[in-house]
mmCIF file of C-alpha atoms in Angstrom:
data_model
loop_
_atom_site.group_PDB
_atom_site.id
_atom_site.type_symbol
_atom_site.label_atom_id
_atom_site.label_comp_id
_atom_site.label_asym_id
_atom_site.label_seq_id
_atom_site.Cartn_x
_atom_site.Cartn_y
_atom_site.Cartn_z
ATOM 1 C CA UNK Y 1 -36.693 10.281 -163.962
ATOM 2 C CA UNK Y 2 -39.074 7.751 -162.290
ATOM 3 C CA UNK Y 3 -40.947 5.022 -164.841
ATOM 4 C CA UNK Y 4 -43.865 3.725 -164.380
ATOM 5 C CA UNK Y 5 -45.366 0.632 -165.941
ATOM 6 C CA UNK Y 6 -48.361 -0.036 -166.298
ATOM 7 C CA UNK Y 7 -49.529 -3.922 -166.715
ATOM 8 C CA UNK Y 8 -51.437 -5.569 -168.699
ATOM 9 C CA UNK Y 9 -51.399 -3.532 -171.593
ATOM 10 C CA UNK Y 10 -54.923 -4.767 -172.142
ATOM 11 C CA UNK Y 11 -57.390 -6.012 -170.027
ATOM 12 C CA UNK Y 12 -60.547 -7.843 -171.746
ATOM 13 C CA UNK Y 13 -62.855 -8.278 -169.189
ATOM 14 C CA UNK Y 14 -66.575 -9.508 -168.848
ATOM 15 C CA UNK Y 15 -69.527 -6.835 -167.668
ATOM 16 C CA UNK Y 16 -69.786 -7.326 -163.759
ATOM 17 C CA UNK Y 17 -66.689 -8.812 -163.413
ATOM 18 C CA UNK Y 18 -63.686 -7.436 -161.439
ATOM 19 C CA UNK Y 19 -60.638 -5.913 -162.971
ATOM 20 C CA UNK Y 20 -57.208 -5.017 -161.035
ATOM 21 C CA UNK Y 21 -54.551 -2.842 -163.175
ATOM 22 C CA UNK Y 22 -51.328 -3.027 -161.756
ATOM 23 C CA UNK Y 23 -48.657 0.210 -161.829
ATOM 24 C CA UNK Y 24 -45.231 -0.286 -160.980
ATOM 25 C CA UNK Y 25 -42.660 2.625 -160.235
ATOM 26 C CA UNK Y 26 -39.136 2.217 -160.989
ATOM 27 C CA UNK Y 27 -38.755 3.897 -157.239
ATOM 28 C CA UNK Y 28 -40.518 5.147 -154.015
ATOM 29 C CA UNK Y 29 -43.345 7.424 -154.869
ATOM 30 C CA UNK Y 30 -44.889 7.444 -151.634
ATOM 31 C CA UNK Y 31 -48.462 7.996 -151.830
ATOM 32 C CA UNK Y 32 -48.061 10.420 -154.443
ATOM 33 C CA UNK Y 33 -49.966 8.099 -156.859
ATOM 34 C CA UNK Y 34 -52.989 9.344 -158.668
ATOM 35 C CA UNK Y 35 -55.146 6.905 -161.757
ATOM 36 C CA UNK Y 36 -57.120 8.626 -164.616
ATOM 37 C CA UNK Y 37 -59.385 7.468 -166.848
ATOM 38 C CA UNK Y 38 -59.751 8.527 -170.479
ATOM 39 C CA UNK Y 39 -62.584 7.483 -173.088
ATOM 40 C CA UNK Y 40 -61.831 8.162 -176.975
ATOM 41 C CA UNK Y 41 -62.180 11.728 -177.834
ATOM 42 C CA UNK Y 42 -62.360 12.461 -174.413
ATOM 43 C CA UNK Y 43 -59.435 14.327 -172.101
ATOM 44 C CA UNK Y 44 -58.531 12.257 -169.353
ATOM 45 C CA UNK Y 45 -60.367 12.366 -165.911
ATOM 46 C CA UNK Y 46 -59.598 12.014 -162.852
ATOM 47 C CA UNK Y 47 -60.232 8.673 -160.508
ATOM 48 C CA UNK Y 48 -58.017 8.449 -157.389
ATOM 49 C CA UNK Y 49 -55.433 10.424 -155.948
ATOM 50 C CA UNK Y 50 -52.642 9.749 -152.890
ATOM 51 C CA UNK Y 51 -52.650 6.104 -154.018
ATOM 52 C CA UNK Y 52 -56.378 5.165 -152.657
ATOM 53 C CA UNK Y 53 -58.561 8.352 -152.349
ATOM 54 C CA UNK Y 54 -61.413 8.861 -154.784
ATOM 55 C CA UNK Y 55 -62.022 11.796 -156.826
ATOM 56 C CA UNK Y 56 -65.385 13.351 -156.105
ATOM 57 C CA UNK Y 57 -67.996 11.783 -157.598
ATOM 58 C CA UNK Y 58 -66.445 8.600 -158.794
ATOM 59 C CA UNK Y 59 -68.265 5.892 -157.659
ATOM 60 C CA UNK Y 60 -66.994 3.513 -154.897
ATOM 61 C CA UNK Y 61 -66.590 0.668 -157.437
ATOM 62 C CA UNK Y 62 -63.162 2.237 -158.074
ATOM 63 C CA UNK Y 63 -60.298 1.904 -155.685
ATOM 64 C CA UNK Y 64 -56.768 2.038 -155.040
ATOM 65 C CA UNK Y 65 -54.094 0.971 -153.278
ATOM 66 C CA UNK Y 66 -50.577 0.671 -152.509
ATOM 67 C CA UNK Y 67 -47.846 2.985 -151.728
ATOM 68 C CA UNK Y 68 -43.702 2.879 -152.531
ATOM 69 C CA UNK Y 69 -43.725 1.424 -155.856
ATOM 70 C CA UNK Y 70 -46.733 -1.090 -156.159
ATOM 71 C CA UNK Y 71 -49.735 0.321 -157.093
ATOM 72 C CA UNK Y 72 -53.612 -1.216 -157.878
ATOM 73 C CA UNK Y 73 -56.197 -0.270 -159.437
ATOM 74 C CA UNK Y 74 -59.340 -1.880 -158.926
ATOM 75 C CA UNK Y 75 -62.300 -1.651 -160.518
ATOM 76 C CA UNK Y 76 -65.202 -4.250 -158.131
ATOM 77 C CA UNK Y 77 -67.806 -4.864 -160.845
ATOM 78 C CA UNK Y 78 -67.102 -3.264 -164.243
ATOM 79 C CA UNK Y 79 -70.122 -1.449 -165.808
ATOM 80 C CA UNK Y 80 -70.847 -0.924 -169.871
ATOM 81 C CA UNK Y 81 -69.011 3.269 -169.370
ATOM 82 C CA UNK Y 82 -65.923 1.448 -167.950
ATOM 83 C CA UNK Y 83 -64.441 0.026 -170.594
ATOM 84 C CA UNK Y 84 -61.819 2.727 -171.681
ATOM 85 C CA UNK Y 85 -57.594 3.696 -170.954
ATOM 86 C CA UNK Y 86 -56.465 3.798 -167.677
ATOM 87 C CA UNK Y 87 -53.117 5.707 -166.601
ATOM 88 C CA UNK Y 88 -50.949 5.597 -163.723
ATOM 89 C CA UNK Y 89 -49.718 9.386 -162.566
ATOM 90 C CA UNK Y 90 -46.585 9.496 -159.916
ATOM 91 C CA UNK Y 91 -46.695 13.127 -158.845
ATOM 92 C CA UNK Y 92 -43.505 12.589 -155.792
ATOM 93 C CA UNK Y 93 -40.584 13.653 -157.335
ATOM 94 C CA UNK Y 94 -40.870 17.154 -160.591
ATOM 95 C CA UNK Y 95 -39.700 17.597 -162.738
ATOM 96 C CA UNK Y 96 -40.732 15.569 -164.595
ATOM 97 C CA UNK Y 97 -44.015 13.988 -163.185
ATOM 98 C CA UNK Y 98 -44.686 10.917 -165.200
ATOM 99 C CA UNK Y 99 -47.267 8.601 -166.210
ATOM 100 C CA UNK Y 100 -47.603 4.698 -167.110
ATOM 101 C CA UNK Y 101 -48.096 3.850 -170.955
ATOM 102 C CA UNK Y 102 -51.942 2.936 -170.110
ATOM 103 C CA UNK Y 103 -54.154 0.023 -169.604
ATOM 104 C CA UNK Y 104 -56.659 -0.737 -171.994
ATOM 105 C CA UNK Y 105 -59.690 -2.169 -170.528
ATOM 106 C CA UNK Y 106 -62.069 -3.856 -173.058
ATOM 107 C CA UNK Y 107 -65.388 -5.963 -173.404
ATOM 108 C CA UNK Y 108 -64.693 -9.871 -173.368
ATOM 109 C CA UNK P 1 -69.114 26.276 -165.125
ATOM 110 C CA UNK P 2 -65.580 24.610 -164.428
ATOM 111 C CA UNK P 3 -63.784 24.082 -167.434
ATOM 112 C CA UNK P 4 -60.401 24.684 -169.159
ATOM 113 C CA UNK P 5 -60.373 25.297 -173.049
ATOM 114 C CA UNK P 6 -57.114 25.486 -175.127
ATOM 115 C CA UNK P 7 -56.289 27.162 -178.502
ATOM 116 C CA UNK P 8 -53.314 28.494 -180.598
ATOM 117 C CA UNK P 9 -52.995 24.668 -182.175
ATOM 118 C CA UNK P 10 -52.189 24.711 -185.650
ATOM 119 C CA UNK P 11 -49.892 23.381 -188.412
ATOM 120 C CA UNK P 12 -46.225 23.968 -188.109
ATOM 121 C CA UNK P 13 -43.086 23.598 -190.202
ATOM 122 C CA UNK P 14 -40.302 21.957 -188.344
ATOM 123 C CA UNK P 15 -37.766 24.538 -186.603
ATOM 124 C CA UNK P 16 -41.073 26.841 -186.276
ATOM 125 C CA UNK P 17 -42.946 28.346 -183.489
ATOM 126 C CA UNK P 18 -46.668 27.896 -181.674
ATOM 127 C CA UNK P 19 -47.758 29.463 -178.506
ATOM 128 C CA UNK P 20 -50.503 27.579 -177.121
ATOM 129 C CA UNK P 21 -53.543 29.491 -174.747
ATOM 130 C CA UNK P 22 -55.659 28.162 -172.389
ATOM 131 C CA UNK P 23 -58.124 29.952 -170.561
ATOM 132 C CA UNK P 24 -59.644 29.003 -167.551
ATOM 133 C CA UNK P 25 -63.240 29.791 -166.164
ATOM 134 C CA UNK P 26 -65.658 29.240 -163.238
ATOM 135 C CA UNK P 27 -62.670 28.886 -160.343
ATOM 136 C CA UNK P 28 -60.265 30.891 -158.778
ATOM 137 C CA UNK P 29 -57.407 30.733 -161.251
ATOM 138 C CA UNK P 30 -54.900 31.885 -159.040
ATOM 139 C CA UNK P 31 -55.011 29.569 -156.316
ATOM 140 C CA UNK P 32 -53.885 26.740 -158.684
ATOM 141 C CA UNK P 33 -50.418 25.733 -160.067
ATOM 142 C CA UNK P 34 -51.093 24.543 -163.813
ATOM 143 C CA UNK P 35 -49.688 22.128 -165.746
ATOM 144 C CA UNK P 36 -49.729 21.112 -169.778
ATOM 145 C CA UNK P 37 -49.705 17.061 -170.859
ATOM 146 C CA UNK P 38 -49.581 16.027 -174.440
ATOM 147 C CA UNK P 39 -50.845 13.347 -175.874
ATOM 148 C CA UNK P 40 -49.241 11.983 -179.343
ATOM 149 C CA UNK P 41 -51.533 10.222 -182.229
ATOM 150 C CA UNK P 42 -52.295 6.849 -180.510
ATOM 151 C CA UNK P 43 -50.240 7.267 -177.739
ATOM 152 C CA UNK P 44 -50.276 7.551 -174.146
ATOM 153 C CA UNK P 45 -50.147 10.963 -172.210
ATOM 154 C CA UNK P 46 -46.730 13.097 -171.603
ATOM 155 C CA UNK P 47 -46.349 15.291 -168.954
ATOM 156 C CA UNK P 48 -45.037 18.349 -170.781
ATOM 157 C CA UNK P 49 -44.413 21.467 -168.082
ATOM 158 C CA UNK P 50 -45.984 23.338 -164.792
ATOM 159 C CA UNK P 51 -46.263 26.184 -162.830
ATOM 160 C CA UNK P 52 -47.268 27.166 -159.695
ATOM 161 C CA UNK P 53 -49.946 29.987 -158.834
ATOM 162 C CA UNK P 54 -47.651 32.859 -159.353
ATOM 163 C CA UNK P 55 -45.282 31.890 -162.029
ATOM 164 C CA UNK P 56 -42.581 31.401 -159.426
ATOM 165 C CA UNK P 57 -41.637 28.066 -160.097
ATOM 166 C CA UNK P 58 -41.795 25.978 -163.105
ATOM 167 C CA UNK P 59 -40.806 22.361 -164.389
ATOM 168 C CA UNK P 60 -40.184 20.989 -168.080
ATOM 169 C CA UNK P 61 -39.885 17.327 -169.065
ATOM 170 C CA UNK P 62 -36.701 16.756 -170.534
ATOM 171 C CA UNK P 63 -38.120 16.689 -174.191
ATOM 172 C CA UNK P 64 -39.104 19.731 -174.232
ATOM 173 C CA UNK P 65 -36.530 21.968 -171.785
ATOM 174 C CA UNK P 66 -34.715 24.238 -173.498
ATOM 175 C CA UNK P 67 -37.351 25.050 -176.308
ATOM 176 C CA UNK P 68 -40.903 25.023 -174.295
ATOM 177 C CA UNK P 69 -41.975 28.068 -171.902
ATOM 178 C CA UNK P 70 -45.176 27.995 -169.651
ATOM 179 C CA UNK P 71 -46.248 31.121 -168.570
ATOM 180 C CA UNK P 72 -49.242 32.559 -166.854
ATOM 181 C CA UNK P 73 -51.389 36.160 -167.030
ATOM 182 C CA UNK P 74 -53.420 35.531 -163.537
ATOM 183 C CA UNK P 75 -55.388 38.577 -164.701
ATOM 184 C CA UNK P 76 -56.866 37.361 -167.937
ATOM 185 C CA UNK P 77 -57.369 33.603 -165.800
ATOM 186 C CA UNK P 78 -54.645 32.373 -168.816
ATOM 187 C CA UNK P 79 -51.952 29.909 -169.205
ATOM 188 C CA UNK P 80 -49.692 29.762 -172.422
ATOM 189 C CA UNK P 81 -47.247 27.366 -173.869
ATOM 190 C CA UNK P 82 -44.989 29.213 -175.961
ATOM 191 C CA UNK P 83 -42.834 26.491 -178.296
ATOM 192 C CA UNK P 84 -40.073 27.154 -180.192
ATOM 193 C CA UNK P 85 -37.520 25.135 -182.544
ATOM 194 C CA UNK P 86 -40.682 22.489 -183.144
ATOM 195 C CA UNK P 87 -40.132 18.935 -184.211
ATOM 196 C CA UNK P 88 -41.996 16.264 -185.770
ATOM 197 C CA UNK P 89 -42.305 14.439 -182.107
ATOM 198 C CA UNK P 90 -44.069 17.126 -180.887
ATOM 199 C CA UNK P 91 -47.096 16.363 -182.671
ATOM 200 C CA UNK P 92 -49.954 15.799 -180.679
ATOM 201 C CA UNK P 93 -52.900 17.151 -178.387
ATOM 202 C CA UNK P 94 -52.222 19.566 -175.822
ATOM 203 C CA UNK P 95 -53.878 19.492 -173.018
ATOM 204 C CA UNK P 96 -54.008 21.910 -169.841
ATOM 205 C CA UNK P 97 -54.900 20.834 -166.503
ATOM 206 C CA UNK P 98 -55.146 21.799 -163.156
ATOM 207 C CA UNK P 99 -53.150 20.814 -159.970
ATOM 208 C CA UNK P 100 -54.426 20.248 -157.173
ATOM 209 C CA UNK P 101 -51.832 20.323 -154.612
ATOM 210 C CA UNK P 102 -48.709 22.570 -153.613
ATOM 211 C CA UNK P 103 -45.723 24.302 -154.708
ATOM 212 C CA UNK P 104 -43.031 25.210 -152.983
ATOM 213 C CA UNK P 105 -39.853 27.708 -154.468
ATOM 214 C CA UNK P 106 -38.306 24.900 -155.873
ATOM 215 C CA UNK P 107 -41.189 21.587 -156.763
ATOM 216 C CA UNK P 108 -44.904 21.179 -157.382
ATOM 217 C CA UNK P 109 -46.846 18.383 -156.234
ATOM 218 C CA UNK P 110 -50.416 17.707 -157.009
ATOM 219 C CA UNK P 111 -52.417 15.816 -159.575
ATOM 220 C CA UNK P 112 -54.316 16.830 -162.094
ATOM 221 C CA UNK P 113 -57.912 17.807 -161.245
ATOM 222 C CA UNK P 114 -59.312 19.563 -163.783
ATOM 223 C CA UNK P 115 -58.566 18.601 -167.974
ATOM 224 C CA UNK P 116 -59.077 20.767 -170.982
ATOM 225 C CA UNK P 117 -60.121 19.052 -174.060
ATOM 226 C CA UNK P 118 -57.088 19.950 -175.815
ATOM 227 C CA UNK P 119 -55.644 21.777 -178.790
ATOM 228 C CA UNK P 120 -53.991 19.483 -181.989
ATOM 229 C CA UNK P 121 -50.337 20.622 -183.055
ATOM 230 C CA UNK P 122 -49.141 19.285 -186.106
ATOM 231 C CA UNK P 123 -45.473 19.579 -186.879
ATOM 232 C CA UNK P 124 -44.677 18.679 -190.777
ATOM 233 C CA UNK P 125 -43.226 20.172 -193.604
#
């Protein structure tokens, strides 16, 4: 089974400031890297799949990069609906596909 | 309108049974593999199992192998979870999702497009 770890476990970060989550995989995924983003109460949604491609619609403030087993999430200038969990997916090798423990990203 | 919604969640005694439903609308349900992710009380997310379009191939996280069956009625645009032999650790929110992506006779690879909102499971005596 691959793990992947997510760091920081919690990001406090300032409105309009960058954030960069970091996922680590304990080997090669590839590309086959995709982030999600999940509010409270809400399921989990989609950001960026094959390591740096965004979902549709998500706005260009989010990207991604990194391929093998380093992996970052960016986020340019974080807005008031950003603050929320953020999980690292590696989707290379099933069963099982697994996910990081989460980033929390919260208001400064 | 796009959207996955799950049901069959419920309280169960340890050692029970639960078959979860989900039932997809507003897409072509069979070109999609499908996939279920838990998520326990304050936790992080769990992959839990997929299939691919047909039911031909499936996966199972360890945790659950053994005890867990995904299944699929392309007809009725439905996946199901049946459980079996339940444990405390299972508790949490189901969740069904799409993948978006490919499966071959033997793997799927794809991420998850599409979320339901999920279905709680409680497992207590």
């Amino acid at each position: 089974e691959i793990v992947m770890t997510q760091s920081p476990a919690t990001l406090s970060v300032s409105p309009g400031e960058r954030a960069a989550l970091s996922c680590r995989a304990s080997q090669s995924v590839s590309s086959d890297l995709a982030w999600y983003q999940q509010k409270p109460g809400q399921a989990p949604r989609l950001l960026i799949y094959g390591a740096s491609t965004r979902a549709t619609g998500i706005p260009a403030r989010f990207s991604g990069s990194g391929s093998g087993t380093e992996f970052t999430l960016t986020i340019s200038s974080l807005q008031s609906e950003d603050f929320a969990v953020y999980y690292c997916q590696q989707y290379n090798n099933w069963p099982p596909w697994t996910f990081g423990q989460g980033t929390k990203v919260e208001i400064k | 309108e796009v959207q996955l919604v799950e049901s069959g969640g419920g309280v169960v005694r340890p050692g029970g049974s639960l078959r979860l439903s989900c039932a997809a609308s507003g897409f072509t349900f069979d070109d999609y593999g499908m996939s279920w992710v838990r998520q326990a009380p304050g936790k992080g997310l769990e992959w839990v199992a997929g299939i691919s379009w047909n039911g031909g191939t499936t996966g199972y996280a360890d945790s659950v192998k053994g005890r867990f069956t995904i299944s699929r009625d392309n007809a009725k645009k439905s996946l199901y979870l049946q459980m079996n032999s339940l444990r405390a650790e299972d508790t949490a929110l189901y969740h069904c999702a799409r993948i978006l992506g490919y499966c071959s006779s033997t793997r799927c690879s794809g991420y998850l497009d599409l979320w339901g909102r999920g279905t709680p499971v409680t497992v207590s005596s």
